Short mmCIF file of C-alpha atoms and ligand atoms in Angstrom, two decimals:
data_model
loop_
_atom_site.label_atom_id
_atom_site.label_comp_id
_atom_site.label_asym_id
_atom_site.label_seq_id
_atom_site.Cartn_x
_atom_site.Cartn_y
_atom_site.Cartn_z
CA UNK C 206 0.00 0.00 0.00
CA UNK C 207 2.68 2.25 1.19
CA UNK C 208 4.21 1.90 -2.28
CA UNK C 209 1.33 2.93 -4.33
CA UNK C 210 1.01 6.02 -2.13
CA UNK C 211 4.56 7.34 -2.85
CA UNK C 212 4.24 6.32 -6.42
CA UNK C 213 0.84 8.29 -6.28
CA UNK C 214 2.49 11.25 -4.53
CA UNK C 215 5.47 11.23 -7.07
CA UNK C 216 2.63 11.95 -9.51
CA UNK C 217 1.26 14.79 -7.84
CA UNK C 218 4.07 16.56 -7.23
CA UNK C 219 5.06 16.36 -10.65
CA UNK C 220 1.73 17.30 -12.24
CA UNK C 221 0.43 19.10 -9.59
CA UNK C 222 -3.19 17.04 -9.39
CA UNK C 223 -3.50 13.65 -7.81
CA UNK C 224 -3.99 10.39 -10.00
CA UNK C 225 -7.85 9.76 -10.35
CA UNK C 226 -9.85 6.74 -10.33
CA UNK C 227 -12.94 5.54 -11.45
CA UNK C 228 -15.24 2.46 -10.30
CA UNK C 229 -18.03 1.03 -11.84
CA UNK C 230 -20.27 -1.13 -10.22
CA UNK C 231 -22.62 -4.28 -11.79
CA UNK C 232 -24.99 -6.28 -9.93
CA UNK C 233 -25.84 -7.16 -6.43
CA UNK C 234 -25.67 -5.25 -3.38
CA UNK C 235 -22.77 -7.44 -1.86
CA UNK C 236 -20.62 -6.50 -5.73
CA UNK C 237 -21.88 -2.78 -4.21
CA UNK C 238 -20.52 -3.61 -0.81
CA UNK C 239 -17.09 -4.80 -2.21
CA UNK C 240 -16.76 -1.60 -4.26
CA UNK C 241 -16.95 0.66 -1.40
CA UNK C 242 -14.18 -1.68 0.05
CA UNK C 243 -11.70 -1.06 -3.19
CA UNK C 244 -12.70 2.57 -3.14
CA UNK C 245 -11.37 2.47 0.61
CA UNK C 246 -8.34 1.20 -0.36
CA UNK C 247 -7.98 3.14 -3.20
CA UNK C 248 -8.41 6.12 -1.63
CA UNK C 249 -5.98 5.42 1.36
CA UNK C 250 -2.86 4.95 -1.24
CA UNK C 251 -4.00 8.48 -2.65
CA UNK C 252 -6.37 7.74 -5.88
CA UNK C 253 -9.52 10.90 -5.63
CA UNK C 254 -12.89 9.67 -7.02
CA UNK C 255 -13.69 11.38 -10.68
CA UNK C 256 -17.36 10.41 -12.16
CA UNK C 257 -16.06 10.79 -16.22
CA UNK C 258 -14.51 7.42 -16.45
CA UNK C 259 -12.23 9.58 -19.88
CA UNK C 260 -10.52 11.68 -17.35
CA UNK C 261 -9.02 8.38 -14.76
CA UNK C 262 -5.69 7.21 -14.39
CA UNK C 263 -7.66 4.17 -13.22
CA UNK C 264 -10.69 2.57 -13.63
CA UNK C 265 -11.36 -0.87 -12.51
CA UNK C 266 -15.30 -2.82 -13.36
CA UNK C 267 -16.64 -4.35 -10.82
CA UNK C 268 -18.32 -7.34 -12.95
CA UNK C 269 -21.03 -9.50 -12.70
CA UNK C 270 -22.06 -12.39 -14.26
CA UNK C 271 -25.71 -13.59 -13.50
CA UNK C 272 -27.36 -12.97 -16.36
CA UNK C 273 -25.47 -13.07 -19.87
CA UNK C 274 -26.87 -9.31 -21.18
CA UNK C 275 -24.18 -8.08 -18.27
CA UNK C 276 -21.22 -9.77 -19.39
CA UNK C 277 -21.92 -8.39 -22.97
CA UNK C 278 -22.27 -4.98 -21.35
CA UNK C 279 -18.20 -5.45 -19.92
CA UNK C 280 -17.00 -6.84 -23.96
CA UNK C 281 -18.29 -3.58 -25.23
CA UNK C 282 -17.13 -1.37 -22.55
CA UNK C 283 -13.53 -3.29 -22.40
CA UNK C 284 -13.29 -2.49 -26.31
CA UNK C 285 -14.17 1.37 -25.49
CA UNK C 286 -11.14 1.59 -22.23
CA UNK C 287 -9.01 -0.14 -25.44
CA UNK C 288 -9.41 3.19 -27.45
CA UNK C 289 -9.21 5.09 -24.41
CA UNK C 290 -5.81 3.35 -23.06
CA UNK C 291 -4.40 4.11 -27.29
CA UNK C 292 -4.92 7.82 -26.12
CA UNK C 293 -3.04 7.67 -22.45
CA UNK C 294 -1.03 4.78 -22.56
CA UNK C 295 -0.36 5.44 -18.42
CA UNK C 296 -4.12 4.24 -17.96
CA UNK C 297 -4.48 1.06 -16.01
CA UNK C 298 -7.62 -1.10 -16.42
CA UNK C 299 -9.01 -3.11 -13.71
CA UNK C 300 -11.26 -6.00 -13.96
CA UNK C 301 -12.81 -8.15 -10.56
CA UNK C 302 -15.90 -9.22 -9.63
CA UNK C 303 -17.65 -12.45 -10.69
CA UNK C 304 -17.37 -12.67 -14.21
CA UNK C 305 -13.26 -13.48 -13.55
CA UNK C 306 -14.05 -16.11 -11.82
CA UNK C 307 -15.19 -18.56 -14.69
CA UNK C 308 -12.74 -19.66 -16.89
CA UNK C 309 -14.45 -19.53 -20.36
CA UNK C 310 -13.76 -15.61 -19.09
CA UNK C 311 -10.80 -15.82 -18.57
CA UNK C 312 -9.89 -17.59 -22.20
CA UNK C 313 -11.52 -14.90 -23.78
CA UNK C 314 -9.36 -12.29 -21.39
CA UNK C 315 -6.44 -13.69 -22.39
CA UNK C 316 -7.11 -14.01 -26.17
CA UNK C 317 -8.62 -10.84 -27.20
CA UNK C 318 -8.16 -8.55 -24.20
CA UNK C 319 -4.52 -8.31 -23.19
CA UNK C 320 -4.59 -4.47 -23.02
CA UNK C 321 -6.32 -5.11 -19.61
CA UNK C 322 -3.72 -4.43 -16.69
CA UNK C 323 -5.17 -6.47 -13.73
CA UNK C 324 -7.35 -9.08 -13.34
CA UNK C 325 -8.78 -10.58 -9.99
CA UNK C 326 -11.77 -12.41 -8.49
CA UNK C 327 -14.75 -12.18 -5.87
CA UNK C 328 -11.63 -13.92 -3.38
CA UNK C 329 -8.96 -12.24 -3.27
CA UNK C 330 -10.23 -8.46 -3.72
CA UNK C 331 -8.24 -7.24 -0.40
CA UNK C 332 -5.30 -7.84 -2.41
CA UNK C 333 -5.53 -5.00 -4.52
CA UNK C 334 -2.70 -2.88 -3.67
CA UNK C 335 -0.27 -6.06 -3.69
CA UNK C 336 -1.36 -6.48 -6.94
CA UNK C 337 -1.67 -2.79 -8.23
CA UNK C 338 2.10 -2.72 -6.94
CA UNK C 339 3.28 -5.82 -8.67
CA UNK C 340 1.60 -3.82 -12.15
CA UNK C 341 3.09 -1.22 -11.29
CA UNK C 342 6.75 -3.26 -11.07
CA UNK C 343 6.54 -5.05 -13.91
CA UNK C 344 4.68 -3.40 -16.78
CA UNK C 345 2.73 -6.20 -17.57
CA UNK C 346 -0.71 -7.79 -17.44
CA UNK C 347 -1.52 -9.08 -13.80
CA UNK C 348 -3.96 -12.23 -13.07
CA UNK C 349 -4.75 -13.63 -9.86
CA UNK C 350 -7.62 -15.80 -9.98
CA UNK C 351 -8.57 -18.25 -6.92
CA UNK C 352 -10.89 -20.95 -7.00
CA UNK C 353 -12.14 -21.01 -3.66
CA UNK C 354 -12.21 -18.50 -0.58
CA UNK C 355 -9.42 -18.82 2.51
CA UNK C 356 -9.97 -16.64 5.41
CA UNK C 357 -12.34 -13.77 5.79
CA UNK C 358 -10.44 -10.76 5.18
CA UNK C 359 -11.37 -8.30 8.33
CA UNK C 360 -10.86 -4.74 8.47
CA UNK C 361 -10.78 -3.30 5.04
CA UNK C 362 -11.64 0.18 4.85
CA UNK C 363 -14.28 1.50 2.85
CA UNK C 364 -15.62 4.62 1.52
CA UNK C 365 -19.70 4.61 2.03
CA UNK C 366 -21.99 6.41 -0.91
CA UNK C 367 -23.75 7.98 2.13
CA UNK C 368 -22.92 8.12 5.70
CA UNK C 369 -26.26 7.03 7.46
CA UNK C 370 -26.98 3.76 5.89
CA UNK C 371 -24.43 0.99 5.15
CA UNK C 372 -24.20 -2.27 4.11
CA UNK C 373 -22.83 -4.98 6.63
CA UNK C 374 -21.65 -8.37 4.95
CA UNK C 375 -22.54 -11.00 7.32
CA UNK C 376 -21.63 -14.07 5.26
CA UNK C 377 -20.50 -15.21 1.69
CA UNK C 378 -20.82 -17.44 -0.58
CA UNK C 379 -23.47 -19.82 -1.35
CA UNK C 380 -23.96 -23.47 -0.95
CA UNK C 381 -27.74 -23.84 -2.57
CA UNK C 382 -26.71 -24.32 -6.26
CA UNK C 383 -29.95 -23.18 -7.60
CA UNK C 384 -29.71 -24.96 -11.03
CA UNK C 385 -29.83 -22.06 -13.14
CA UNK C 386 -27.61 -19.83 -10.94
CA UNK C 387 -23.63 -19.14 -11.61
CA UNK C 388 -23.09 -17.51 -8.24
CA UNK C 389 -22.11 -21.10 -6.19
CA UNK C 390 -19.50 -21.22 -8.56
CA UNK C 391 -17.98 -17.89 -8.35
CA UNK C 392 -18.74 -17.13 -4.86
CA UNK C 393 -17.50 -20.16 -3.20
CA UNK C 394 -18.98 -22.31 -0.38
CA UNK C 395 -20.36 -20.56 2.44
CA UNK C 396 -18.83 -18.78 5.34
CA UNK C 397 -20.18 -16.87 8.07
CA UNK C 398 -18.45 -14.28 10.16
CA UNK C 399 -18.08 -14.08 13.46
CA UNK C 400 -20.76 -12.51 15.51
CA UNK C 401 -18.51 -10.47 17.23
CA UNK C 402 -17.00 -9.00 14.50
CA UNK C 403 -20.05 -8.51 12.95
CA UNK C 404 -21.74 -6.32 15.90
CA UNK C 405 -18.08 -4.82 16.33
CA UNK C 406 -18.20 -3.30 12.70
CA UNK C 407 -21.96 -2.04 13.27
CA UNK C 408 -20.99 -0.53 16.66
CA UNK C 409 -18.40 1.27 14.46
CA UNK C 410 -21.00 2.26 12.01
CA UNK C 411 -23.54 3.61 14.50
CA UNK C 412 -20.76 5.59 16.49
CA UNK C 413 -20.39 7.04 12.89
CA UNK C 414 -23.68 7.93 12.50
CA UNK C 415 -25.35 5.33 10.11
CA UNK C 416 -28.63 5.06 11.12
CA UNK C 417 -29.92 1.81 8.78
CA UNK C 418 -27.54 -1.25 8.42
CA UNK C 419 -28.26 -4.09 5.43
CA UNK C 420 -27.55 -7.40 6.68
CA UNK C 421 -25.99 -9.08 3.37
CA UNK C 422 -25.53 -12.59 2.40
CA UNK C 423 -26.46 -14.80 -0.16
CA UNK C 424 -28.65 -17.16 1.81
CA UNK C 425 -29.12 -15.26 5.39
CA UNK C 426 -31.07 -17.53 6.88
CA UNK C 427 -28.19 -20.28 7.42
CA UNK C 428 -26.07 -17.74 8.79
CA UNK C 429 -23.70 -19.16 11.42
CA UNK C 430 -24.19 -22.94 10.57
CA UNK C 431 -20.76 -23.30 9.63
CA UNK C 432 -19.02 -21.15 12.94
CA UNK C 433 -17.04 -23.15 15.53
CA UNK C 434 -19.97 -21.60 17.79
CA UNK C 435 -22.68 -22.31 15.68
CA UNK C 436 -25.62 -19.50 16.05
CA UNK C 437 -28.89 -19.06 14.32
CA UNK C 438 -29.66 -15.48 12.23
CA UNK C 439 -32.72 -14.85 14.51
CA UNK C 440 -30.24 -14.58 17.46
CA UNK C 441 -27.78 -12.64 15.41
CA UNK C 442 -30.76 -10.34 14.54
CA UNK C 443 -31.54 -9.67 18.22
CA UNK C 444 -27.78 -9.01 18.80
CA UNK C 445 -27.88 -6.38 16.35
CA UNK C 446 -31.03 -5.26 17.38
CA UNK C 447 -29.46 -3.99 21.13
CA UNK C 448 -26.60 -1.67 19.49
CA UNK C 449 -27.40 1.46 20.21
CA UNK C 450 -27.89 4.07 17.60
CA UNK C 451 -29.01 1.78 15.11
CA UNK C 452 -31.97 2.83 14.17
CA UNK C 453 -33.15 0.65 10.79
CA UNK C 454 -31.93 -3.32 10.44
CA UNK C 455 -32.98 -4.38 6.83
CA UNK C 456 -31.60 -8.12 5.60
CA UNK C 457 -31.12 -9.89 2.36
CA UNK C 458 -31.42 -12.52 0.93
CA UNK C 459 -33.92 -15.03 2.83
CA UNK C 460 -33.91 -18.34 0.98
CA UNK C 461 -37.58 -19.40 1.82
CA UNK C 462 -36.61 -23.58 2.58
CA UNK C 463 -34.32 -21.86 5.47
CA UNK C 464 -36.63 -19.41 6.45
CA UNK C 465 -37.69 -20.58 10.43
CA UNK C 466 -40.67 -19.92 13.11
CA UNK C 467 -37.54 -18.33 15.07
CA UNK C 468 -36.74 -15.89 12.98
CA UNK C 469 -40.25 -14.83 11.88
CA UNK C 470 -40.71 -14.09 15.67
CA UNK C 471 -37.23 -12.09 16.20
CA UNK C 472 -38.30 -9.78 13.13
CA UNK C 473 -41.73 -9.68 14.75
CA UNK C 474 -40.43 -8.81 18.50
CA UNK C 475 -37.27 -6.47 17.18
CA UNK C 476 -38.50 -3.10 17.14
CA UNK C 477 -35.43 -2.29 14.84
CA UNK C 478 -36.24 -4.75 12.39
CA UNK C 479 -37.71 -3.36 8.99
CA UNK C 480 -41.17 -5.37 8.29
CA UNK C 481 -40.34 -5.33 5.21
CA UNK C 482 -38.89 -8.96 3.43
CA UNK C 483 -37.07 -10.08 0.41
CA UNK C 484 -38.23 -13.93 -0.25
CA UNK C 485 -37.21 -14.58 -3.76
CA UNK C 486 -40.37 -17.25 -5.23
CA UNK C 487 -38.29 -17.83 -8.65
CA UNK C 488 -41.58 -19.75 -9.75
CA UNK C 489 -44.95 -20.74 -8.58
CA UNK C 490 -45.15 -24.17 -9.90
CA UNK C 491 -43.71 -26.65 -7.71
CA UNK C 492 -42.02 -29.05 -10.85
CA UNK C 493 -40.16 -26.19 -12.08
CA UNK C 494 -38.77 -25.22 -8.32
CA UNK C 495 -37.73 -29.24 -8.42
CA UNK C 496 -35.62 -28.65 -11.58
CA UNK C 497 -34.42 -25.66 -10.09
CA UNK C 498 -33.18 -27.23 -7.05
CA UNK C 499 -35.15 -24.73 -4.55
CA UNK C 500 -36.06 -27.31 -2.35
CA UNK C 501 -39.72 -26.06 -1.57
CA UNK C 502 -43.00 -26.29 -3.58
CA UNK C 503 -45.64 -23.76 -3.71
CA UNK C 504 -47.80 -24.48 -1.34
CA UNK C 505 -44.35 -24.94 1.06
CA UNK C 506 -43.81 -20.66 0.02
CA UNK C 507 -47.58 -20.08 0.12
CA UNK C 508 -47.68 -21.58 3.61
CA UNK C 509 -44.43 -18.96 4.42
CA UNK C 510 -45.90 -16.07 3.15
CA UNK C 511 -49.27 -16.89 4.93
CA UNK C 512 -47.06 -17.27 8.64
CA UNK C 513 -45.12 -14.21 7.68
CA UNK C 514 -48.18 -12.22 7.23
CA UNK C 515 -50.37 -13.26 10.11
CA UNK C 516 -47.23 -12.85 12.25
CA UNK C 517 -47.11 -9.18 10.86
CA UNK C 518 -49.70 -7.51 9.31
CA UNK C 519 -48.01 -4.72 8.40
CA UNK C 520 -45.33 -6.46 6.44
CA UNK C 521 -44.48 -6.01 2.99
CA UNK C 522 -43.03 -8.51 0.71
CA UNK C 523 -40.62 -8.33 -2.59
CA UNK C 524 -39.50 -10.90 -4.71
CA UNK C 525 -37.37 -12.69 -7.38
CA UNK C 526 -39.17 -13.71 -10.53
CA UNK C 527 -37.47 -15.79 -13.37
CA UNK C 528 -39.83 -16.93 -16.71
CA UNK C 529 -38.69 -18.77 -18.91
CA UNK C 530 -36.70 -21.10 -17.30
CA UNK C 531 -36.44 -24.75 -19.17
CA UNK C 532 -39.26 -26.96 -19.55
CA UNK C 533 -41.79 -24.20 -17.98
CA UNK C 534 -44.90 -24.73 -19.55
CA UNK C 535 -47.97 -22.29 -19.97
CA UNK C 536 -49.56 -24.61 -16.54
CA UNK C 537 -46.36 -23.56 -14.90
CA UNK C 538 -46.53 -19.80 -15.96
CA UNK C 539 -49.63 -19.50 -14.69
CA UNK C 540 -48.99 -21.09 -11.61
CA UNK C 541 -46.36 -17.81 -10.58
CA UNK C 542 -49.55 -15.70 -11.50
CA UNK C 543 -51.43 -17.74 -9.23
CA UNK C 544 -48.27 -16.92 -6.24
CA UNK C 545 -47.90 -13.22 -7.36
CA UNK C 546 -51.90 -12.47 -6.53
CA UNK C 547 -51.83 -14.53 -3.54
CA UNK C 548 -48.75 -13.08 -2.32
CA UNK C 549 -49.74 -9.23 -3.35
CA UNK C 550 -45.74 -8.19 -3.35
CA UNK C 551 -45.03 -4.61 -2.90
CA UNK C 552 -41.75 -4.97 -5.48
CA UNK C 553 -40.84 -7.38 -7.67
CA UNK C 554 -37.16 -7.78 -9.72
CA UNK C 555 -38.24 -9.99 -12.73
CA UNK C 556 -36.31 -11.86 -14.77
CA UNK C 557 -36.12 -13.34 -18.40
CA UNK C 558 -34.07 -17.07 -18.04
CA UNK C 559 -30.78 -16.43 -19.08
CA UNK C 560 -28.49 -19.18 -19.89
CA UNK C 561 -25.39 -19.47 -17.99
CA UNK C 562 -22.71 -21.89 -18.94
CA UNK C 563 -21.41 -24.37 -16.37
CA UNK C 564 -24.47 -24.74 -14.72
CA UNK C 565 -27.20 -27.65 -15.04
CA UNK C 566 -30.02 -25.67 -16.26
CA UNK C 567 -27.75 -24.20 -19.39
CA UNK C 568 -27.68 -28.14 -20.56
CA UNK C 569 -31.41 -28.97 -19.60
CA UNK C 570 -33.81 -29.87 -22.52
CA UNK C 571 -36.68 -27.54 -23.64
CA UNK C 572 -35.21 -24.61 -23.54
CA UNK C 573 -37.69 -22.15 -23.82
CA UNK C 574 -38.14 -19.74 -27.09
CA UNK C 575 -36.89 -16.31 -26.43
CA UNK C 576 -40.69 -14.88 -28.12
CA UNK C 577 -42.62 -17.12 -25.83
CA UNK C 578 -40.04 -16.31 -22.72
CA UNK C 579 -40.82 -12.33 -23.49
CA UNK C 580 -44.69 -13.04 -24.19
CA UNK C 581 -44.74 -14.04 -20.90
CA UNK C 582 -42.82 -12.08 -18.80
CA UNK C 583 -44.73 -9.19 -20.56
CA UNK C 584 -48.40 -10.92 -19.32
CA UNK C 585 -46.46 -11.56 -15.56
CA UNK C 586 -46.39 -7.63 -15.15
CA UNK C 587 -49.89 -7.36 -16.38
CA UNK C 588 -50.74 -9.04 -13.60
CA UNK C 589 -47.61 -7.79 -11.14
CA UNK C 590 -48.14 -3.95 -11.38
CA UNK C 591 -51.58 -3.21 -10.78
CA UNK C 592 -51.34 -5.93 -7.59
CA UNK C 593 -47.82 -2.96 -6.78
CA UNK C 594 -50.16 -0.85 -7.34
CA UNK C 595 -53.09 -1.94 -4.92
CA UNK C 596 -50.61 -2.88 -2.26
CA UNK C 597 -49.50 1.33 -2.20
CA UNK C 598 -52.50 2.42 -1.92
CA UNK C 599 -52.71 1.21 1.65
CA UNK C 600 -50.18 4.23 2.10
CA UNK C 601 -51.97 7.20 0.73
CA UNK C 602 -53.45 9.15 3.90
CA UNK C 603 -51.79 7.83 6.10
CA UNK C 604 -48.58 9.03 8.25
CA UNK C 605 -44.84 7.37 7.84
CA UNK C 606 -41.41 7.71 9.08
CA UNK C 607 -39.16 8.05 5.89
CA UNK C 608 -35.23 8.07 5.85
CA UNK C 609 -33.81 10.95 3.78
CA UNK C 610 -31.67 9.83 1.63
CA UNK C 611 -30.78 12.30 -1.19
CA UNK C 612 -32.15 15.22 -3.34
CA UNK C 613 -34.30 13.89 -6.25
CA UNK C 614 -32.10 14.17 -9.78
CA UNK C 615 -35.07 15.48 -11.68
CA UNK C 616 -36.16 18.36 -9.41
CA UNK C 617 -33.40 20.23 -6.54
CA UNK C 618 -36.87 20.91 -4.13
CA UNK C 619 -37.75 17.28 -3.87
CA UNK C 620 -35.89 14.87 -1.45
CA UNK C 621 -36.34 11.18 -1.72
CA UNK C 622 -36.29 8.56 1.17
CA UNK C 623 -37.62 5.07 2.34
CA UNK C 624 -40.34 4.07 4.81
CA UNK C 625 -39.87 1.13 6.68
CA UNK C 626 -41.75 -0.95 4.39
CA UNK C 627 -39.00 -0.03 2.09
CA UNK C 628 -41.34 2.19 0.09
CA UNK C 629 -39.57 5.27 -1.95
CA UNK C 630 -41.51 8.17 -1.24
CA UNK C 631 -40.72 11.73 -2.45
CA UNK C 632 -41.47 15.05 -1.10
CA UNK C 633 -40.99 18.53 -1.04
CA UNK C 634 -38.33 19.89 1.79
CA UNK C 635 -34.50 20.55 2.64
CA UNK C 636 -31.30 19.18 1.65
CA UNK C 637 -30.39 19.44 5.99
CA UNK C 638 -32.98 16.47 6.16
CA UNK C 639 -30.80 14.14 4.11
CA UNK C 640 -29.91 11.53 6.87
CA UNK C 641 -32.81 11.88 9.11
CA UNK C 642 -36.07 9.86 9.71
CA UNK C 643 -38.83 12.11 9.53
CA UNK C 644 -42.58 12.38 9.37
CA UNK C 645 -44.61 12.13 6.04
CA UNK C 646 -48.58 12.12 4.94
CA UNK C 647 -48.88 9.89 1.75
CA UNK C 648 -50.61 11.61 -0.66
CA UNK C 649 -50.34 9.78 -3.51
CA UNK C 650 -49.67 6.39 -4.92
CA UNK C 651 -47.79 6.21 -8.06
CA UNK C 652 -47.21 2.66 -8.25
CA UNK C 653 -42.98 2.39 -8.14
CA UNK C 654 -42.75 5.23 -5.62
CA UNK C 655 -44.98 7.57 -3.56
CA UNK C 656 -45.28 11.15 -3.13
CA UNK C 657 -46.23 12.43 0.31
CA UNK C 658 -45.56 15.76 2.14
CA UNK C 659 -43.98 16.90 5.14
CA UNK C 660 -45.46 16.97 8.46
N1 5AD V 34 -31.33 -16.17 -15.31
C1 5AD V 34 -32.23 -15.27 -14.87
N2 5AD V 34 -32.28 -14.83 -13.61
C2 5AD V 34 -31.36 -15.30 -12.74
N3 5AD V 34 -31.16 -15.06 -11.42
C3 5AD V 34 -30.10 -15.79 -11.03
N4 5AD V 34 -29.61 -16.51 -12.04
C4 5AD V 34 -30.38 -16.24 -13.13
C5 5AD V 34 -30.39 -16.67 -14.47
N5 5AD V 34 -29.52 -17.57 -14.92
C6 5AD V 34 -32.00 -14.17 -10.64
C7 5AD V 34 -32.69 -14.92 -9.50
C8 5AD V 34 -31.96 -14.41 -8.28
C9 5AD V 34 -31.61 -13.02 -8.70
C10 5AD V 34 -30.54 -12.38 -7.90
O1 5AD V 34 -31.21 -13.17 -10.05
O2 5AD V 34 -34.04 -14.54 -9.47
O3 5AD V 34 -32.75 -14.45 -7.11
FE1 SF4 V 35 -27.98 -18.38 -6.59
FE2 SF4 V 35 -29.74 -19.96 -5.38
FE3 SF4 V 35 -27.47 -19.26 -4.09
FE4 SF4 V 35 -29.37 -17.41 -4.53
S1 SF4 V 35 -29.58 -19.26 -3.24
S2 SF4 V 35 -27.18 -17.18 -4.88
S3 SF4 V 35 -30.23 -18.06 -6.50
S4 SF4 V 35 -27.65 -20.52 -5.93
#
């Protein structure tokens, strides 16, 4: 680290600016999470943030792999840093994140992009300035790929997007291999960390001020089966609940065959606790979750949702939606229409099947036409948005807390925030609320967002 810095001083006292950097960010929350860790890092050996990628010295994607349209998106953007990198040769190009991980990547990498300065994985991301040094050394291309995760790497520091909210990694990897899913594979296995580290990091957080933490992990309801001291998420949950300052706990993602009476009743007794859950479905018909490997059927994740909701009325629910996946039939469409108006979700991320190599599904038979694939997910949010819809309207009249979090990008007078319920709502007031919970009447529904007023 100490190396980059002087190298990065060197710079600046020759050219009188500091070198600049630039990150770009695919995917999931946790590829989110891991950015504001390399930004840390960055930062600390003396790179400043710049938002036009043209101007860096650096720029490094963050990549992600789960559906096929966002590796495409990383080709095309590689061969644009290619023309960039022909105008200042000094540019170095940084590639991590998931898509490294799988080796029909990494062919490609090496045949057709060698212009690219450093490569790593999902792994070995704390490694960054070893690597950026050994670059930096030697001139040439850098890889360091590893296949599976070693220790967790504590104590990297990160930059935050905004300092009231942050994200908290509480485990990683997956072991559910989910037949159509790629992340198993370039992820790794599961691992938990410690509870005390965990609640040591948000007692850092809350002495700086964030008032909402996100629990991540890929699967957070077997958090802590592998620990030498095995414990159970609901008891993390009430751990975090106690720290003081804390104001918002929001998790993600609950796999619904782990999801237990236990912890339905420490999100129901934590007053911190956002009643608000992510329970990906996938599908509603209960051959298709077989092929998929989910390990529940319908009426198993009709039965959840059912418990969830008499536990807390006041809860709302989101979801993962894929069509299209192989061998779905129309029967087995309209069995996820029959979930999405029994389950009334208040957001839903949907999902056309996309193949990924390596995995079972990608070899399955029946693979389903792409017009069919789109005919339906088109008729899914037929149904889908005016159920959104309905479910807001419970809102309008009615008095919530939201958490400012920033000034709307269309209109300088209109702050935007999230209820409890996870709701964005947008209303008229002043920048000084940005960080604060405050009071709002709903006075309109507007079906992805609501618009309410001060109180
Ligand atoms: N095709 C389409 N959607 C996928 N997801 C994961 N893998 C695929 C795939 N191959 C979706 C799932 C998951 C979400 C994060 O991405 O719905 O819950
Ligand atoms: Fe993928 Fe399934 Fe693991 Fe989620 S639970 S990351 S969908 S394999």
């Amino acid at each position: 680290m100490d190396a980059v810095r002087k190298w990065n001083q060197e710079f600046q006292e020759k050219y009188g600016r500091p070198r600049k950097m630039y990150c770009f960010t695919m995917g999931c929350q946790m590829n989110a999470h891991d950015s504001e860790k390399l930004i840390g890092v960055l930062t600390e050996m003396g790179y400043v943030p710049t938002d036009k990628e043209n101007e860096a010295d650096f720029v490094i994607y963050n990549t992600c792999c789960i559906r096929e349209n966002a590796e495409q998106k990383v080709y095309g953007k590689l061969g644009w840093l290619n023309t960039l990198k022909k105008k200042n040769p000094e540019l170095i190009i940084a590639l991590c994140g998931c898509m490294t991980q799988q080796d029909v990547v990494i062919e490609r990498l090496q045949k057709t992009y060698s212009f690219v300065d450093m490569i790593f994985g999902t792994f070995n991301l704390y490694k960054l300035p070893q690597l950026l040094c050994q670059r930096i050394e030697s001139g040439k291309q850098v890889m360091d790929i590893w296949k599976e995760g070693s220790d967790i790497a504590e104590d990297m520091p990160s930059i935050r997007g905004q300092n009231f909210k942050a994200s908290v990694n509480i485990m990683y990897g997956c072991n559910n291999f989910c037949t159509y899913c790629i992340v198993p594979y370039v992820r790794g296995r599961e691992r938990s960390r410690k509870p005390e580290d965990i609640i040591e990091e948000i007692e850092k957080l809350a002495k700086d001020g964030v008032k909402e933490v996100m629990l991540l992990g890929q699967n957070v309801n077997s958090y802590g089966k592998t620990l030498d001291k095995p414990i159970s998420f609901a008891e993390l949950l009430r751990m975090v609940n106690e720290v003081e300052g804390i104001e918002r706990i929001r998790f993600m993602t609950s796999h619904p065959k782990d999801m237990s009476d236990e912890l339905i009743l420490a999100m129901k007794e934590c007053d911190k606790v956002c009643k608000n859950l992510h329970l990906p479905m996938q599908s509603g018909s209960s051959e298709v979750l077989r092929r998929m490997n989910r390990r529940y059927t319908k009426e198993k994740y009709l039965d959840l949702v059912r418990k969830v909701k008499d536990a807390m009325p006041d809860i709302t629910l989101s979801t993962d939606i894929i069509v299209g996946f192989p061998g779905e039939t129309e029967e087995d469409f309209q069995e996820t229409l029959d979930v999405i108006r029994e389950a009334r979700y208040s957001t839903a991320f949907t999902f056309l099947y996309s193949k990924r190599t390596g995995t079972p599904a990608a070899v399955m038979e029946d693979q389903i036409p792409e017009d069919v694939a789109k005919d339906r997910f088109d008729r899914m949010l037929d149904i889908l948005n005016p159920i959104i819809h309905e479910v807001n309207e419970v809102y309008v009249g009615k008095e919530t807390k939201v958490l400012v979090e920033e000034i709307s990008r269309h209109d300088e007078s209109i702050l935007t925030g999230r209820t409890e319920q996870n709701m964005l709502v947008h209303f008229q007031g002043d920048a000084d609320l940005i960080g604060h919970i405050v009071p709002v009447k709903i006075k309109e529904n507007k079906t992805f967002y609501l618009i309410g007023e001060r109180i």
